[in-house]
Amino acid sequence: MSRLSSGGLVDRTRPLAFSFDGRRYGGFAGDTLASALLAADVRLVGRSFKYHRPRGIVGCGTEEPNALVELRSGARREPNARATTVELYDGLDARAQNAWPSVSFDVMAINGLFSPFFGAAFYYKTFMWPKAAWEKLYEPAIRRAAGLGRVADAPDPDAYDKAHAFCDLLVIGSGPAGLAAALTAGRAGLRVILAEEDFRFGGRLLSEAAPLDDAAPVAWVERTLAELASLPNVRPMPRTAIFGVYDGGTYGALERVADHLPIPGAHAPRQRLWKIVATRAILAAGAIDRPIVFGGNDRPGVMLAQAVESWVGRYAVAPAKALAVFTSADAAWETAFAAHDAGQQIAAVIDARAAVAPALLEAAKRRGLRTVLGGEVRSTAGKTLSSIEVFANGRSERLAVDGLAMSGGFSPNVHLTCHHGGRPQWNDAIAAFVPGAAPPGMVVAGAAAGTYGRSACFAEGAAAAAAIAADFGRTAPAFDAPRGVDAATGLSAFWHVEASKGMAFIDFQNDVAAKDVKLAVKEGFTSVEHLKRYTTLGMATDQGKLANVPGLAVLAKASGRTIAETGTTLFRPPWSPVSIGALAGHHRGRDFRPLRLTPSHVWAEEAGAVFVEAGPWLRAAWFPAPGETDWRVAVEREVKATRTAVGLIDVSTFGKIDLQGPDVGRLLDRLYVNTFSTLAPGRVRYGVMCREDGFVMDDGTTARLADDRWVMTTTTANAAKVAQHLEFCLQVLWSDLDVQAVSVTEQWAQISISGPRARDTLAGVVDDPAGIAAEALPYMGAVETTVMDGVKARIFRLSFAGELGYEIAVPADRGEALARALMAAGAAFGITPYGLEALAVMRIEKGHVSGPELNGQTTAADLGFGRMVSQKKDSIGRVMATRPGLVDPARPGFVGFRPLDRTQRLAAGAHLLARGAAATTDADLGWISSATWSPTLGHAVGLGFIAGGAARIGEVVRAWDGLRGTDVEVEVCAPCFYDPDGGRLRG
Amino acid sequence: MRYSLLNVVVNGLTGNRFTGPAWRDAAPKPAYDVVIVGGGGHGLATAYYLAKEHGIRNVAVLEKSWIGSGNAGRNTTIFRSNYLLPGNQPFYEWSVKLWEGLEQELNYNVMASQRGIVNLIHSDAQRDAYARRGNAMRLSGADAHLLDRDAVRRMMPFLDFDNARFPIKGGLWQPRAGTARHDAVVWGYARAADALGVDIVQNCEVVGFTRGPDGSVTGVETTRGTIAAEKVALAVAGSTSRVAKSLGIRLPIESHVLQAFVSEAVKPLVPGVVTFGAGHFYISQSDKGGLVFGGDLDGYNSYAQRGNLAVVEDVCEGGMAVMPLIGRVKLLRQWAGLCDMSMDGSPIVDVGPLAGLYLNTGWNYGGFKATPASGWCFAHTIARDEAHPLTAAMRLDRFRSGRVIDEKGVGAQPNLH
Amino acid sequence: MRIVCPYCGARDAHEFAYLGDAAPTRPDPSAADAVDAFHDYVHLRDNPAGPLDELWYHAAGCRRWLVVTRDTRTHAITATVLAATAEASS
Amino acid sequence: MADALSTCLPHHPLPRGRHGAATGPAGICLARREASVATLAARRGAVAATLAGLADLLGLAAEDRPVAVANDRATVLGTAPGRWLVVTPAGDDPEATLAPLAPVASVVDQSGAYVLFELSGPALADLLASLVAVDLDPSVTPANAALTTTVAHLGVTLWADGPDCCRVLVGRSLALAFERTIVAVAARHGVDLA
């Protein structure tokens, strides 16, 4: 048990139990899983990616590359959770991952023995023989060994929320610079959001020992937070990581709402995705300690000095019984002093520098700490660290320590400044990359900008906020910085112990060692991007937060350049990994997209409809009668009933657009290939609409209800597209036209009845039966009238099914009533509701084109509408439709097909081949776009396109369907199989 | 030097004493037979096949940055030939055939892995359309199978078959499709081309062209001097319009960004490539274990190589809709590639439009899979001054003639392809 | 990305549908060279890396077509006006 | 997903009553209200004339911007330049009511097209922050704003109707989807479906 007897910010009155790899341990509220494991003397927590070497806890936050665990189990199992950011809760259950059978004995560790051969990118040079072996043998093995944690066993049971926030200033990070900035801007009255990734505000102040205003720094943090909380214009957001900077001042943020609980509270989300729109932002994300590259630096027990400071200061944990420090930076000395003062035994402070500030030596002496100047650690020993080999003054010495704190200086967290392509700049003075061009509206303050030392960070944060407040025309009161003594921040660049023994790692998780970088350079991969991609350096789950700079240093030396010359790879979003569930939010399962219901839906369900998803809509597919199990039987019955009596279907999903104004006729003439301006009031006309490139966009009927009032219908699929196209014509192409187009798709329920008894049925619901008499309302006529005792209605006499038919439109809220009324009125005539399947059968029998034919690849001529195209006027697409490729007689044209052997079936998707032709692309004559069994004709019928089109009618070709193993001889015929002269429509 | 097991062992034992640069860091010569502008997969493959298949070895590949820095290094590494139209399908099928032997051809393990692709089907109309496509694939000699719901379930039980807004009704399966290690493809072609004498010149940006009295292209002006060339070939996806502008050419091209995403590494889950038929989402899993996925274009012209959040959400919604068990898998990195989106969604491989100039562009978001065949056919076009039969339909003049290759049928609207 | 709709105010770009370069204007269909002119109008684009006047449609808002001036390198938007100026005037 | 949604298919009406958090008062109340609605679109160049006509006809000073202007007879919502949604009491025939405007504007009855919802409760602000990607701070969005926008892939027009209360027009075919969205997003507050 390594918990210090006093100090820290854990709540010793709230003990928590948790388990790791099946063993039970205890911790306190305020612990992370990592601090609790260290307090319980658990050092070995994982295995590395390639060599499966033992891995411990290196860092204390988001940067952690090693201590990745599987958190929770079953459907809630989260792979690759960072122990250093997992807030401890009672009953927490975690397991080591990427190790078998156990983390302490992992058979895959044998890879380590082959490390001389498994160098950088070795796999590009081998595994090629024999040819098949890569996929059969090598790759499966590699895949099994690779990967880290396991995905959950079942759909994620938790909810994920989304929210939007807007502010004048977003402050990212709540260390000295962030708090000073938030307080200054808040006092100035700006709308401020203070986002902190940690579950506690304060940043490094939570770990540091040096007092502020003569008290522990946390006291000042608490006072500051209390004031911020009291300001209505300031919103502090804990557990909220800003992960991405997007355009227009949009920041992506992930709030971990319930990750610190066993499961989210009832109905509460697990996480919330925030989309924060901020006019300005101050990045105060601090800096993280940098590892040193030396032999065995990956051994459990070797950790960042900054982390040691946190274990001791914030979590009251002594991370080792005997701890050595290896550094080239003053800050690590301060860490050693603080740790020692808190009760952590310090074996030695080893500094690569030959000389350090006398004050440091003095302070060490005062504490009786051993110091080694000009020294370096060349190797380490132990499964978990048991000793280190120190070389100094020409001699080696082995120190028995079980902990080693390392620091080669700091890497400012410039990540977010790169999200708009800004390239970090190398700063020799602090041997680190500092922000280059930041995204618009963002400034960087404090350690993230390379400014070290508390008072400087306070001042910089406050100044940045004051300047922004001024831009908003507000004045900020001077920031009253707390009194304190700044720690020493001197350092000199030190990267790599050249005389290391054993593997000296740069990227701990991906097992990239110094020798790999040198090999990459030798093989010509000297661009930083090539180095990264060739060695996988910086591609681990920490995205190079620790590895990048040391890697660049080794690269620079090996390729005879400076780090400034090598440059660095770009950080891209997200700053820290974001769960896919949070990015998806509530749009899951059946609620992935909103479902649109037809006006008669409730009636249809009562009538036993089987529904099908049709784009955004849910529509009736067929209405099985009692005892009907085969859908084909139901569909056949529905078709026959419609053809012989009367059938009913809800067609409200068609797009409908109300057109008013003096220029509607002119507009329609330009939209449709055929002429509409001549259409008389009370009449309906079928029209075809093209894109400007000459291909068909949509078709439908448009009725002229009065001189200056028209209503257009579009296909269900193209409703939105046509409406947008129409507004384009009115607003961009011809804004001189006085036309008001209003979508009324939702306004009108439209129910179609077709069949010989359609008029008799309709008579039972219209208030004025005379108005629908054959002569009063002829085929393609339209009338505004009333039904069901005074309900406003529009009746159009047309039928997609090809019978005497009417489409009756009433306000959508009356659609269900209309369906019921029609069913009642038609009962005596055997009215039968039908669904999309029967509709499809009947439209194919009639040879009407639909989605499969109007696929955006066909012209009006292809579809047999050539004669409809008016040459007396211009219309969209007319000119481009004259291009040779569109008038080529060899183009596939629209025809019908019937099997020579009438017992055979046809399937859409079959291609057409000449008799005896080989099945090759060159021999391809066309395809069948729609096919069905026709109950009316008693054989299969198909529609499709064949090279040459109608000219081939009468020929016999093959409908070849290699995919489903059929090859059927078919006769090419006219597309209309049923009532070609349309007598039944006019009946 | 040839890579072999022995080579790996020897270098392992000798601390890599017997290894050297994978390709020479060449300095540009004053003149070449062929100068290829653009050191991406297509440019390097073109150089390789020029040297290998046509004996033209006095070739330079000019790259303004590091080779593979464009879309070759920012894609989702999928190859397939599940195309519909005769102008496309045979070309992509030839590409798959080249992928199948690429390791041995290049003596470099590009990790081409034929894990298969399944396009999920969610409606009867979609099944009919995929049936037409699958038969078109078979006509060109490709493999295609129509799967029913149960077959898809056996293959990928983790998909949502029970609670979906758009139920899975089957799939179109091409077993020979797969993925490859994208960077390795670039390095493999570079190393192989270099071995045949091709000069690969990095950090050499083309800033202009030299022209003959007749207006023909006679060479390039670069940041490393003027280079004369019998033939200048453009393979600069993402920058085509900018380069063409300096030649006074306007093209049926818009630059758009396509985002791609990778998750943290997880143990094997997704066997091959899966595409969601009712939303914008497709996914595969890399050998390292990362889930590699993407969706639709951001949808507006851009040279920013950066995507926006709304599309990230849209893609992840699609992911959760088909694979609701990945909710706790974490997105590790997002990036974006610049796509030359053409007006019909299909590529342009052609001689001209100026004498001495050769055009390879408009690969939309499908350039990676085409890399081998694009190099193969473009090399032929350059060497013979005529279109290769497999790219005969991909000429620039098709927009004027109307013989477009519009797989999606959305017309001259690049962001919809 | 946020677009300030002249009518609705600042909205996320996902509320808008994109068309593209606003410069090409529909040629005279009766002109002798109409086919060539339409070929250019429908297909050819300057596709500049820099400021571009573009047509966006506020599909989820006022359903007006807008001309948005946006830099294709930075996505920075400097101006937004209604495409049909006549629409707004009274 | 909130519990009710996982057990209730999206094409079946949600049970009325309490959803989500069951303890304490409901944070959100969602109720359907009856109303008549019409789209009023000024003819080309007749925006001023239409506004004047509205003033005469309904006695309210509507504006050519996205705001809600109401009196006891009607609420007029600006939805686009020269366009408004006119909300009148249920049972009204808006095409008849607004007929006098015919010379200067098109009138289209939309009473069947929309379902009018009333959203209210102490958690309304939180809910709107989740749903609406618009800055609702008074300094940016006036209290009388009429927002036509999307919430969770649904097109809506919404405006404030007193403190902690707003009204939302939703397409009729999507009304159930809208209810599901509210129940899912506001589950933690507790939702009362009236």
mmCIF file with all atom_site columns, N, CA, C and O in Angstrom, chain A residues 358-370:
data_model
loop_
_atom_site.group_PDB
_atom_site.id
_atom_site.type_symbol
_atom_site.label_atom_id
_atom_site.label_alt_id
_atom_site.label_comp_id
_atom_site.label_asym_id
_atom_site.label_entity_id
_atom_site.label_seq_id
_atom_site.pdbx_PDB_ins_code
_atom_site.Cartn_x
_atom_site.Cartn_y
_atom_site.Cartn_z
_atom_site.occupancy
_atom_site.B_iso_or_equiv
_atom_site.pdbx_formal_charge
_atom_site.auth_seq_id
_atom_site.auth_comp_id
_atom_site.auth_asym_id
_atom_site.auth_atom_id
_atom_site.pdbx_PDB_model_num
ATOM 1  N N  . PRO A 1 358 ? 22.684 26.686 -8.908 1.00 0.00 ? 358 PRO A N  1
ATOM 2  C CA . PRO A 1 358 ? 23.128 26.395 -7.533 1.00 0.00 ? 358 PRO A CA 1
ATOM 3  C C  . PRO A 1 358 ? 21.952 26.230 -6.577 1.00 0.00 ? 358 PRO A C  1
ATOM 4  O O  . PRO A 1 358 ? 21.989 25.375 -5.680 1.00 0.00 ? 358 PRO A O  1
ATOM 5  N N  . ALA A 1 359 ? 20.911 27.003 -6.785 1.00 0.00 ? 359 ALA A N  1
ATOM 6  C CA . ALA A 1 359 ? 19.748 26.932 -5.887 1.00 0.00 ? 359 ALA A CA 1
ATOM 7  C C  . ALA A 1 359 ? 19.191 25.515 -5.841 1.00 0.00 ? 359 ALA A C  1
ATOM 8  O O  . ALA A 1 359 ? 18.792 25.012 -4.796 1.00 0.00 ? 359 ALA A O  1
ATOM 9  N N  . LEU A 1 360 ? 19.187 24.867 -7.000 1.00 0.00 ? 360 LEU A N  1
ATOM 10 C CA . LEU A 1 360 ? 18.659 23.506 -7.051 1.00 0.00 ? 360 LEU A CA 1
ATOM 11 C C  . LEU A 1 360 ? 19.537 22.565 -6.240 1.00 0.00 ? 360 LEU A C  1
ATOM 12 O O  . LEU A 1 360 ? 19.071 21.781 -5.412 1.00 0.00 ? 360 LEU A O  1
ATOM 13 N N  . LEU A 1 361 ? 20.858 22.667 -6.443 1.00 0.00 ? 361 LEU A N  1
ATOM 14 C CA . LEU A 1 361 ? 21.793 21.806 -5.706 1.00 0.00 ? 361 LEU A CA 1
ATOM 15 C C  . LEU A 1 361 ? 21.637 22.064 -4.208 1.00 0.00 ? 361 LEU A C  1
ATOM 16 O O  . LEU A 1 361 ? 21.618 21.138 -3.390 1.00 0.00 ? 361 LEU A O  1
ATOM 17 N N  . GLU A 1 362 ? 21.482 23.337 -3.883 1.00 0.00 ? 362 GLU A N  1
ATOM 18 C CA . GLU A 1 362 ? 21.325 23.727 -2.488 1.00 0.00 ? 362 GLU A CA 1
ATOM 19 C C  . GLU A 1 362 ? 20.072 23.084 -1.877 1.00 0.00 ? 362 GLU A C  1
ATOM 20 O O  . GLU A 1 362 ? 20.122 22.448 -0.820 1.00 0.00 ? 362 GLU A O  1
ATOM 21 N N  . ALA A 1 363 ? 18.994 23.202 -2.637 1.00 0.00 ? 363 ALA A N  1
ATOM 22 C CA . ALA A 1 363 ? 17.729 22.640 -2.143 1.00 0.00 ? 363 ALA A CA 1
ATOM 23 C C  . ALA A 1 363 ? 17.832 21.125 -1.998 1.00 0.00 ? 363 ALA A C  1
ATOM 24 O O  . ALA A 1 363 ? 17.297 20.539 -1.057 1.00 0.00 ? 363 ALA A O  1
ATOM 25 N N  . ALA A 1 364 ? 18.544 20.515 -2.911 1.00 0.00 ? 364 ALA A N  1
ATOM 26 C CA . ALA A 1 364 ? 18.711 19.050 -2.835 1.00 0.00 ? 364 ALA A CA 1
ATOM 27 C C  . ALA A 1 364 ? 19.551 18.687 -1.630 1.00 0.00 ? 364 ALA A C  1
ATOM 28 O O  . ALA A 1 364 ? 19.233 17.785 -0.855 1.00 0.00 ? 364 ALA A O  1
ATOM 29 N N  . LYS A 1 365 ? 20.614 19.452 -1.467 1.00 0.00 ? 365 LYS A N  1
ATOM 30 C CA . LYS A 1 365 ? 21.527 19.199 -0.335 1.00 0.00 ? 365 LYS A CA 1
ATOM 31 C C  . LYS A 1 365 ? 20.743 19.306 0.976  1.00 0.00 ? 365 LYS A C  1
ATOM 32 O O  . LYS A 1 365 ? 20.833 18.450 1.857  1.00 0.00 ? 365 LYS A O  1
ATOM 33 N N  . ARG A 1 366 ? 19.952 20.398 1.056  1.00 0.00 ? 366 ARG A N  1
ATOM 34 C CA . ARG A 1 366 ? 19.169 20.645 2.268  1.00 0.00 ? 366 ARG A CA 1
ATOM 35 C C  . ARG A 1 366 ? 18.314 19.421 2.604  1.00 0.00 ? 366 ARG A C  1
ATOM 36 O O  . ARG A 1 366 ? 18.093 19.080 3.744  1.00 0.00 ? 366 ARG A O  1
ATOM 37 N N  . ARG A 1 367 ? 17.858 18.746 1.555  1.00 0.00 ? 367 ARG A N  1
ATOM 38 C CA . ARG A 1 367 ? 16.977 17.576 1.791  1.00 0.00 ? 367 ARG A CA 1
ATOM 39 C C  . ARG A 1 367 ? 17.774 16.282 1.853  1.00 0.00 ? 367 ARG A C  1
ATOM 40 O O  . ARG A 1 367 ? 17.194 15.193 1.961  1.00 0.00 ? 367 ARG A O  1
ATOM 41 N N  . GLY A 1 368 ? 19.080 16.415 1.681  1.00 0.00 ? 368 GLY A N  1
ATOM 42 C CA . GLY A 1 368 ? 19.918 15.228 1.733  1.00 0.00 ? 368 GLY A CA 1
ATOM 43 C C  . GLY A 1 368 ? 19.723 14.317 0.540  1.00 0.00 ? 368 GLY A C  1
ATOM 44 O O  . GLY A 1 368 ? 19.879 13.092 0.642  1.00 0.00 ? 368 GLY A O  1
ATOM 45 N N  . LEU A 1 369 ? 19.367 14.910 -0.605 1.00 0.00 ? 369 LEU A N  1
ATOM 46 C CA . LEU A 1 369 ? 19.169 14.109 -1.812 1.00 0.00 ? 369 LEU A CA 1
ATOM 47 C C  . LEU A 1 369 ? 20.477 13.953 -2.565 1.00 0.00 ? 369 LEU A C  1
ATOM 48 O O  . LEU A 1 369 ? 21.250 14.905 -2.719 1.00 0.00 ? 369 LEU A O  1
ATOM 49 N N  . ARG A 1 370 ? 20.690 12.747 -3.060 1.00 0.00 ? 370 ARG A N  1
ATOM 50 C CA . ARG A 1 370 ? 21.873 12.523 -3.886 1.00 0.00 ? 370 ARG A CA 1
ATOM 51 C C  . ARG A 1 370 ? 21.634 13.112 -5.270 1.00 0.00 ? 370 ARG A C  1
ATOM 52 O O  . ARG A 1 370 ? 20.549 12.963 -5.835 1.00 0.00 ? 370 ARG A O  1
#
